[in-house]
mmCIF file of C-alpha atoms in Angstrom:
data_model
loop_
_atom_site.group_PDB
_atom_site.id
_atom_site.type_symbol
_atom_site.label_atom_id
_atom_site.label_comp_id
_atom_site.label_asym_id
_atom_site.label_seq_id
_atom_site.Cartn_x
_atom_site.Cartn_y
_atom_site.Cartn_z
ATOM 1 C CA MET A 1 44.946 -32.225 96.972
ATOM 2 C CA THR A 2 48.207 -31.099 97.309
ATOM 3 C CA GLY A 3 49.861 -27.930 95.826
ATOM 4 C CA THR A 4 51.726 -30.281 93.100
ATOM 5 C CA ASP A 5 48.428 -31.753 91.977
ATOM 6 C CA ALA A 6 47.376 -28.179 90.907
ATOM 7 C CA VAL A 7 48.523 -28.605 87.643
ATOM 8 C CA ASN A 8 45.919 -31.455 86.816
ATOM 9 C CA LEU A 9 42.782 -29.756 87.983
ATOM 10 C CA THR A 10 39.739 -30.166 85.970
ATOM 11 C CA TYR A 11 36.221 -29.098 86.111
ATOM 12 C CA GLU A 12 35.213 -32.696 87.247
ATOM 13 C CA ASN A 13 37.956 -33.643 89.801
ATOM 14 C CA THR A 14 37.065 -30.279 91.340
ATOM 15 C CA SER A 15 33.470 -30.244 91.572
ATOM 16 C CA ARG A 16 31.614 -30.584 94.911
ATOM 17 C CA THR A 17 28.079 -29.935 96.101
ATOM 18 C CA THR A 18 26.752 -29.054 99.336
ATOM 19 C CA ARG A 19 23.897 -28.446 101.106
ATOM 20 C CA ALA A 20 23.750 -25.251 103.230
ATOM 21 C CA ALA A 21 21.105 -22.594 103.988
ATOM 22 C CA GLY A 22 18.568 -25.003 102.831
ATOM 23 C CA LEU A 23 20.005 -24.855 99.374
ATOM 24 C CA THR A 24 22.080 -26.830 97.115
ATOM 25 C CA LEU A 25 25.565 -25.133 96.458
ATOM 26 C CA HIS A 26 27.754 -26.122 93.808
ATOM 27 C CA HIS A 27 31.454 -24.930 94.041
ATOM 28 C CA HIS A 28 35.096 -26.383 92.991
ATOM 29 C CA GLU A 29 37.566 -26.900 95.604
ATOM 30 C CA ALA A 30 41.536 -27.446 95.307
ATOM 31 C CA GLY A 31 44.711 -26.891 97.280
ATOM 32 C CA PRO A 32 46.113 -28.126 100.841
ATOM 33 C CA ALA A 33 43.546 -28.611 103.199
ATOM 34 C CA THR A 34 45.461 -26.928 105.944
ATOM 35 C CA ALA A 35 46.191 -24.113 103.763
ATOM 36 C CA PRO A 36 44.847 -20.374 104.242
ATOM 37 C CA VAL A 37 41.338 -20.270 102.572
ATOM 38 C CA VAL A 38 40.571 -18.335 99.375
ATOM 39 C CA ILE A 39 37.069 -18.095 98.222
ATOM 40 C CA MET A 40 36.407 -16.534 94.862
ATOM 41 C CA LEU A 41 32.553 -15.249 93.735
ATOM 42 C CA HIS A 42 32.145 -14.708 90.123
ATOM 43 C CA GLY A 43 30.377 -11.920 87.886
ATOM 44 C CA GLY A 44 26.972 -12.138 86.779
ATOM 45 C CA GLY A 45 26.959 -12.357 83.023
ATOM 46 C CA PRO A 46 24.530 -14.647 81.289
ATOM 47 C CA GLY A 47 26.122 -18.009 81.675
ATOM 48 C CA ALA A 48 28.425 -17.421 84.204
ATOM 49 C CA CYS A 49 29.532 -19.604 87.081
ATOM 50 C CA GLY A 50 32.900 -20.005 89.418
ATOM 51 C CA TRP A 51 34.777 -21.907 86.744
ATOM 52 C CA SER A 52 33.841 -19.740 83.874
ATOM 53 C CA ASN A 53 35.156 -16.926 85.532
ATOM 54 C CA PHE A 54 37.952 -18.380 87.708
ATOM 55 C CA GLY A 55 38.777 -21.828 86.390
ATOM 56 C CA ALA A 56 41.911 -20.530 84.485
ATOM 57 C CA ASN A 57 43.358 -18.844 87.939
ATOM 58 C CA LEU A 58 42.615 -22.275 89.752
ATOM 59 C CA PRO A 59 46.088 -23.898 89.535
ATOM 60 C CA HIS A 60 47.994 -20.823 90.747
ATOM 61 C CA PHE A 61 45.737 -20.254 93.669
ATOM 62 C CA ALA A 62 45.585 -24.019 94.723
ATOM 63 C CA ALA A 63 49.006 -24.167 94.914
ATOM 64 C CA ARG A 64 49.106 -21.716 97.915
ATOM 65 C CA PHE A 65 45.719 -21.863 99.635
ATOM 66 C CA ARG A 66 42.841 -23.979 100.077
ATOM 67 C CA THR A 67 40.666 -22.439 97.056
ATOM 68 C CA LEU A 68 36.919 -22.629 96.341
ATOM 69 C CA LEU A 69 35.221 -21.179 93.334
ATOM 70 C CA VAL A 70 31.469 -20.857 94.653
ATOM 71 C CA ASP A 71 28.394 -20.923 91.778
ATOM 72 C CA LEU A 72 26.293 -18.323 93.535
ATOM 73 C CA PRO A 73 22.657 -18.734 94.226
ATOM 74 C CA CYS A 74 20.766 -18.506 90.717
ATOM 75 C CA TYR A 75 23.856 -19.483 88.835
ATOM 76 C CA GLY A 76 25.813 -22.462 87.358
ATOM 77 C CA ARG A 77 24.850 -25.733 89.163
ATOM 78 C CA SER A 78 23.475 -24.071 92.602
ATOM 79 C CA ALA A 79 20.052 -24.079 93.213
ATOM 80 C CA LYS A 80 17.865 -21.355 91.380
ATOM 81 C CA PRO A 81 15.489 -20.279 94.419
ATOM 82 C CA GLU A 82 13.590 -16.785 94.439
ATOM 83 C CA PRO A 83 15.275 -14.828 96.869
ATOM 84 C CA ASP A 84 13.408 -13.311 99.690
ATOM 85 C CA ARG A 85 15.425 -10.476 100.455
ATOM 86 C CA ASP A 86 17.943 -8.255 98.239
ATOM 87 C CA TYR A 87 20.349 -10.250 96.121
ATOM 88 C CA PHE A 88 23.572 -9.417 97.897
ATOM 89 C CA THR A 89 22.278 -10.100 101.434
ATOM 90 C CA PHE A 90 20.839 -13.430 100.082
ATOM 91 C CA SER A 91 23.559 -14.699 98.344
ATOM 92 C CA ALA A 92 26.171 -13.726 101.395
ATOM 93 C CA ARG A 93 23.953 -15.462 103.710
ATOM 94 C CA ALA A 94 24.210 -18.537 101.480
ATOM 95 C CA VAL A 95 27.994 -18.198 101.224
ATOM 96 C CA VAL A 96 28.194 -18.045 104.985
ATOM 97 C CA ALA A 97 26.125 -21.019 105.370
ATOM 98 C CA LEU A 98 28.311 -23.075 103.070
ATOM 99 C CA MET A 99 31.409 -22.047 105.189
ATOM 100 C CA ASP A 100 29.576 -23.324 108.247
ATOM 101 C CA GLU A 101 29.087 -26.742 106.617
ATOM 102 C CA LEU A 102 32.840 -26.947 105.222
ATOM 103 C CA GLY A 103 34.062 -26.207 108.584
ATOM 104 C CA ILE A 104 35.761 -22.902 107.365
ATOM 105 C CA GLU A 105 35.587 -20.109 110.143
ATOM 106 C CA ARG A 106 37.452 -17.517 108.037
ATOM 107 C CA ALA A 107 38.787 -16.701 104.358
ATOM 108 C CA HIS A 108 40.037 -14.281 102.370
ATOM 109 C CA PHE A 109 37.666 -13.502 99.341
ATOM 110 C CA ILE A 110 37.819 -12.022 95.885
ATOM 111 C CA GLY A 111 34.799 -10.925 94.285
ATOM 112 C CA ASN A 112 34.228 -9.863 90.817
ATOM 113 C CA SER A 113 31.146 -7.545 89.877
ATOM 114 C CA LEU A 114 28.230 -9.279 91.161
ATOM 115 C CA GLY A 115 30.515 -11.574 93.347
ATOM 116 C CA GLY A 116 32.171 -8.512 94.343
ATOM 117 C CA GLY A 117 28.791 -6.991 95.863
ATOM 118 C CA THR A 118 28.217 -10.158 97.713
ATOM 119 C CA ALA A 119 31.651 -10.398 99.255
ATOM 120 C CA THR A 120 31.291 -6.919 100.447
ATOM 121 C CA ARG A 121 27.666 -7.754 102.023
ATOM 122 C CA ILE A 122 29.664 -10.349 103.980
ATOM 123 C CA ALA A 123 32.280 -8.234 104.853
ATOM 124 C CA LEU A 124 29.580 -6.057 105.946
ATOM 125 C CA ASP A 125 27.426 -8.481 107.742
ATOM 126 C CA HIS A 126 29.883 -11.178 108.950
ATOM 127 C CA PRO A 127 33.158 -9.282 109.494
ATOM 128 C CA GLY A 128 34.643 -11.699 111.606
ATOM 129 C CA ARG A 129 34.474 -14.425 108.442
ATOM 130 C CA VAL A 130 36.751 -12.292 106.234
ATOM 131 C CA ALA A 131 40.468 -11.679 106.936
ATOM 132 C CA LYS A 132 41.262 -9.840 103.100
ATOM 133 C CA LEU A 133 38.573 -8.582 100.795
ATOM 134 C CA LEU A 134 39.978 -8.325 97.066
ATOM 135 C CA LEU A 135 37.395 -6.460 94.742
ATOM 136 C CA MET A 136 37.365 -6.887 90.888
ATOM 137 C CA GLY A 137 35.482 -4.281 89.235
ATOM 138 C CA PRO A 138 32.777 -4.661 91.879
ATOM 139 C CA GLY A 139 29.006 -4.050 91.899
ATOM 140 C CA GLY A 140 27.006 -2.200 94.528
ATOM 141 C CA ILE A 141 30.523 -0.902 96.145
ATOM 142 C CA SER A 142 31.330 1.533 93.029
ATOM 143 C CA LEU A 143 29.505 4.955 91.948
ATOM 144 C CA ASN A 144 30.041 6.356 88.906
ATOM 145 C CA LEU A 145 31.394 9.916 89.115
ATOM 146 C CA PHE A 146 31.926 10.661 85.368
ATOM 147 C CA SER A 147 30.197 7.687 83.396
ATOM 148 C CA ALA A 148 26.601 7.372 82.584
ATOM 149 C CA ASP A 149 24.261 4.866 83.912
ATOM 150 C CA PRO A 150 23.426 2.152 82.594
ATOM 151 C CA THR A 151 26.898 1.734 81.384
ATOM 152 C CA GLU A 152 27.584 0.096 78.326
ATOM 153 C CA GLY A 153 28.176 -3.600 79.257
ATOM 154 C CA ILE A 154 25.007 -3.205 81.438
ATOM 155 C CA LYS A 155 23.051 -2.218 78.190
ATOM 156 C CA ARG A 156 24.378 -5.418 76.429
ATOM 157 C CA LEU A 157 23.551 -7.479 79.563
ATOM 158 C CA PHE A 158 19.921 -6.320 79.168
ATOM 159 C CA GLU A 159 19.889 -6.771 75.790
ATOM 160 C CA PHE A 160 20.661 -10.217 76.031
ATOM 161 C CA SER A 161 18.917 -11.036 79.086
ATOM 162 C CA LEU A 162 15.789 -9.825 77.687
ATOM 163 C CA ASP A 163 15.725 -11.148 74.370
ATOM 164 C CA PRO A 164 13.116 -13.885 74.396
ATOM 165 C CA GLU A 165 15.356 -15.616 71.933
ATOM 166 C CA PRO A 166 18.951 -14.360 72.310
ATOM 167 C CA THR A 167 21.427 -14.913 69.726
ATOM 168 C CA ARG A 168 24.944 -16.009 69.549
ATOM 169 C CA GLU A 169 25.796 -12.720 68.264
ATOM 170 C CA ARG A 170 24.000 -11.036 71.170
ATOM 171 C CA MET A 171 26.245 -12.923 73.545
ATOM 172 C CA ARG A 172 29.517 -11.999 71.467
ATOM 173 C CA THR A 173 28.493 -8.267 71.523
ATOM 174 C CA PHE A 174 27.930 -8.708 75.421
ATOM 175 C CA LEU A 175 31.145 -10.532 75.887
ATOM 176 C CA THR A 176 33.458 -7.965 73.980
ATOM 177 C CA THR A 177 32.415 -5.136 76.626
ATOM 178 C CA LEU A 178 34.016 -7.314 79.140
ATOM 179 C CA VAL A 179 37.510 -7.457 77.767
ATOM 180 C CA HIS A 180 39.571 -4.631 76.165
ATOM 181 C CA ASP A 181 41.390 -6.916 73.353
ATOM 182 C CA PRO A 182 38.318 -8.015 71.432
ATOM 183 C CA ALA A 183 40.297 -11.307 70.412
ATOM 184 C CA LEU A 184 39.564 -12.911 73.609
ATOM 185 C CA VAL A 185 36.082 -13.261 72.851
ATOM 186 C CA THR A 186 36.855 -16.522 70.431
ATOM 187 C CA ASP A 187 33.878 -18.584 68.690
ATOM 188 C CA ALA A 188 34.484 -21.592 71.440
ATOM 189 C CA LEU A 189 33.629 -18.991 74.128
ATOM 190 C CA VAL A 190 30.716 -17.600 72.584
ATOM 191 C CA GLU A 191 29.368 -20.963 71.744
ATOM 192 C CA GLU A 192 30.183 -22.435 75.529
ATOM 193 C CA ARG A 193 28.635 -19.189 77.189
ATOM 194 C CA HIS A 194 25.615 -18.897 74.822
ATOM 195 C CA ALA A 195 24.990 -22.550 75.398
ATOM 196 C CA ARG A 196 24.953 -21.931 79.336
ATOM 197 C CA ALA A 197 22.899 -18.934 79.195
ATOM 198 C CA THR A 198 20.177 -20.376 76.899
ATOM 199 C CA ASP A 199 19.864 -23.318 79.253
ATOM 200 C CA PRO A 200 15.946 -22.874 80.709
ATOM 201 C CA ASP A 201 17.390 -23.485 84.335
ATOM 202 C CA ALA A 202 20.017 -20.990 83.806
ATOM 203 C CA ARG A 203 17.322 -18.236 82.359
ATOM 204 C CA LEU A 204 15.253 -19.199 85.520
ATOM 205 C CA GLY A 205 17.769 -18.315 87.730
ATOM 206 C CA ASN A 206 18.949 -15.017 86.001
ATOM 207 C CA ALA A 207 15.137 -13.874 85.826
ATOM 208 C CA ARG A 208 14.906 -14.449 89.749
ATOM 209 C CA MET A 209 18.389 -12.615 90.432
ATOM 210 C CA ALA A 210 16.928 -9.844 88.492
ATOM 211 C CA ALA A 211 13.693 -9.858 90.156
ATOM 212 C CA ALA A 212 15.327 -9.279 93.521
ATOM 213 C CA PHE A 213 17.181 -6.598 92.292
ATOM 214 C CA ALA A 214 14.203 -5.084 91.297
ATOM 215 C CA ARG A 215 12.406 -5.874 94.453
ATOM 216 C CA TRP A 216 15.025 -4.517 96.680
ATOM 217 C CA PRO A 217 16.950 -1.985 94.673
ATOM 218 C CA GLU A 218 18.394 -0.168 97.961
ATOM 219 C CA GLY A 219 20.228 -3.303 98.605
ATOM 220 C CA SER A 220 22.672 -2.881 95.785
ATOM 221 C CA MET A 221 23.660 0.520 97.074
ATOM 222 C CA LEU A 222 26.613 -1.047 98.995
ATOM 223 C CA TRP A 223 28.586 2.319 98.701
ATOM 224 C CA ARG A 224 26.473 4.149 101.691
ATOM 225 C CA GLU A 225 27.996 1.167 104.006
ATOM 226 C CA ALA A 226 31.489 1.246 102.766
ATOM 227 C CA HIS A 227 32.936 3.228 105.720
ATOM 228 C CA ARG A 228 31.730 0.126 107.896
ATOM 229 C CA ILE A 229 34.013 -1.944 106.360
ATOM 230 C CA THR A 230 36.691 -3.292 108.724
ATOM 231 C CA CYS A 231 39.062 -5.667 106.905
ATOM 232 C CA PRO A 232 41.868 -4.917 104.515
ATOM 233 C CA VAL A 233 40.556 -4.172 101.316
ATOM 234 C CA LEU A 234 42.226 -4.367 97.632
ATOM 235 C CA LEU A 235 40.284 -2.647 95.118
ATOM 236 C CA THR A 236 41.061 -3.827 91.568
ATOM 237 C CA TRP A 237 39.930 -2.504 88.068
ATOM 238 C CA GLY A 238 40.846 -2.432 84.556
ATOM 239 C CA ARG A 239 41.300 0.994 83.384
ATOM 240 C CA GLU A 240 38.817 0.214 80.197
ATOM 241 C CA ASP A 241 36.237 -1.748 82.009
ATOM 242 C CA ARG A 242 32.791 -0.763 80.323
ATOM 243 C CA VAL A 243 30.689 -2.140 82.772
ATOM 244 C CA ASN A 244 31.972 -0.762 86.139
ATOM 245 C CA PRO A 245 33.902 1.800 85.071
ATOM 246 C CA VAL A 246 36.973 2.866 86.682
ATOM 247 C CA ASP A 247 35.852 6.179 87.989
ATOM 248 C CA GLY A 248 33.427 3.938 90.326
ATOM 249 C CA ALA A 249 36.573 3.074 92.567
ATOM 250 C CA PHE A 250 37.257 6.443 93.923
ATOM 251 C CA LEU A 251 34.172 6.771 96.482
ATOM 252 C CA ALA A 252 35.085 3.143 97.849
ATOM 253 C CA LEU A 253 38.451 4.154 97.732
ATOM 254 C CA LYS A 254 38.029 7.431 99.751
ATOM 255 C CA ALA A 255 35.119 5.618 102.326
ATOM 256 C CA ILE A 256 36.730 2.172 103.046
ATOM 257 C CA PRO A 257 39.174 2.998 106.030
ATOM 258 C CA ASP A 258 41.929 0.104 105.132
ATOM 259 C CA ALA A 259 41.677 0.415 101.444
ATOM 260 C CA ARG A 260 44.146 0.398 98.446
ATOM 261 C CA LEU A 261 43.343 0.711 94.652
ATOM 262 C CA HIS A 262 45.345 -1.187 91.585
ATOM 263 C CA VAL A 263 44.470 -0.350 88.088
ATOM 264 C CA PHE A 264 45.532 -2.471 85.237
ATOM 265 C CA PRO A 265 46.192 -0.763 82.083
ATOM 266 C CA ARG A 266 44.784 -2.139 78.922
ATOM 267 C CA CYS A 267 42.101 -4.242 80.574
ATOM 268 C CA GLY A 268 38.542 -4.223 80.702
ATOM 269 C CA HIS A 269 36.284 -6.062 83.079
ATOM 270 C CA TRP A 270 38.071 -9.071 83.266
ATOM 271 C CA ALA A 271 41.218 -8.561 84.977
ATOM 272 C CA GLN A 272 41.599 -12.046 86.032
ATOM 273 C CA THR A 273 42.034 -13.077 82.388
ATOM 274 C CA GLU A 274 43.406 -10.106 80.576
ATOM 275 C CA ALA A 275 46.208 -9.653 83.470
ATOM 276 C CA ALA A 276 46.374 -13.033 84.678
ATOM 277 C CA ALA A 277 49.919 -13.407 85.776
ATOM 278 C CA GLU A 278 49.820 -9.518 87.256
ATOM 279 C CA PHE A 279 46.458 -10.405 88.875
ATOM 280 C CA ASN A 280 47.783 -13.702 90.291
ATOM 281 C CA ARG A 281 50.792 -12.234 91.886
ATOM 282 C CA LEU A 282 49.052 -9.174 93.146
ATOM 283 C CA ALA A 283 46.404 -11.248 95.186
ATOM 284 C CA THR A 284 48.515 -13.751 96.202
ATOM 285 C CA ASP A 285 51.157 -11.169 97.952
ATOM 286 C CA PHE A 286 47.968 -9.144 99.186
ATOM 287 C CA PHE A 287 46.809 -12.219 100.673
ATOM 288 C CA LEU A 288 50.107 -13.548 102.059
ATOM 289 C CA HIS A 289 51.536 -10.224 103.706
#
């Protein structure tokens, strides 16, 4: 698919399924086959997947990069296994195995929230596979200095996930914590995410992912290893992020040897949506220069 085809991208014509590391992994792919590779890893809210997080950004990136939106293990149309180690390590190994299957030696990464933790673990354990790393309100690498834990967004996430029959209203409440402008949480978005999140397969994946975090809690403390990241890193945050607040960025900024920080005003946890044009330009410039 060439860059000029980017305007015609759909969920269906970009959908791919690959067997890697013993798992069925689903991803979307578009862009010139010979271009630099960008791999985008989504956040971990109920009903999340690669397309829900980055589908609207794909045309911009596919015009310049071979772009992959990966459904992480336990999410989307990827397998829902029981991780045998902490989730960030487990999912990082799966993504690297996917790269191997697709013949991708090295890539730029964009990781949002949960996907930011996975991308960070890839940079730590497989440094030769990461060219540059862009993290968006990432999990694991941040440590709140001024904000209480659990944060508002995490509380709303637990309320939805632990409810035996989570309602659309609980989904709306959770999604509203992800954005600065509540108008972005439309009825259509609530309906779509609620349908995905309450699917029995999705609920199984969510439970297995959560169980891995509970069993290996130290695996989520990536900030303790941040000083070992050798690639260039761009930390990006919404100033009004209520899931992983912006004060969590400062330890990572100080610890990572080659890090810089960009904060989007009037923006929550979804910078790729609320500040889409600025986010797209920022990421493209970072990766190309």
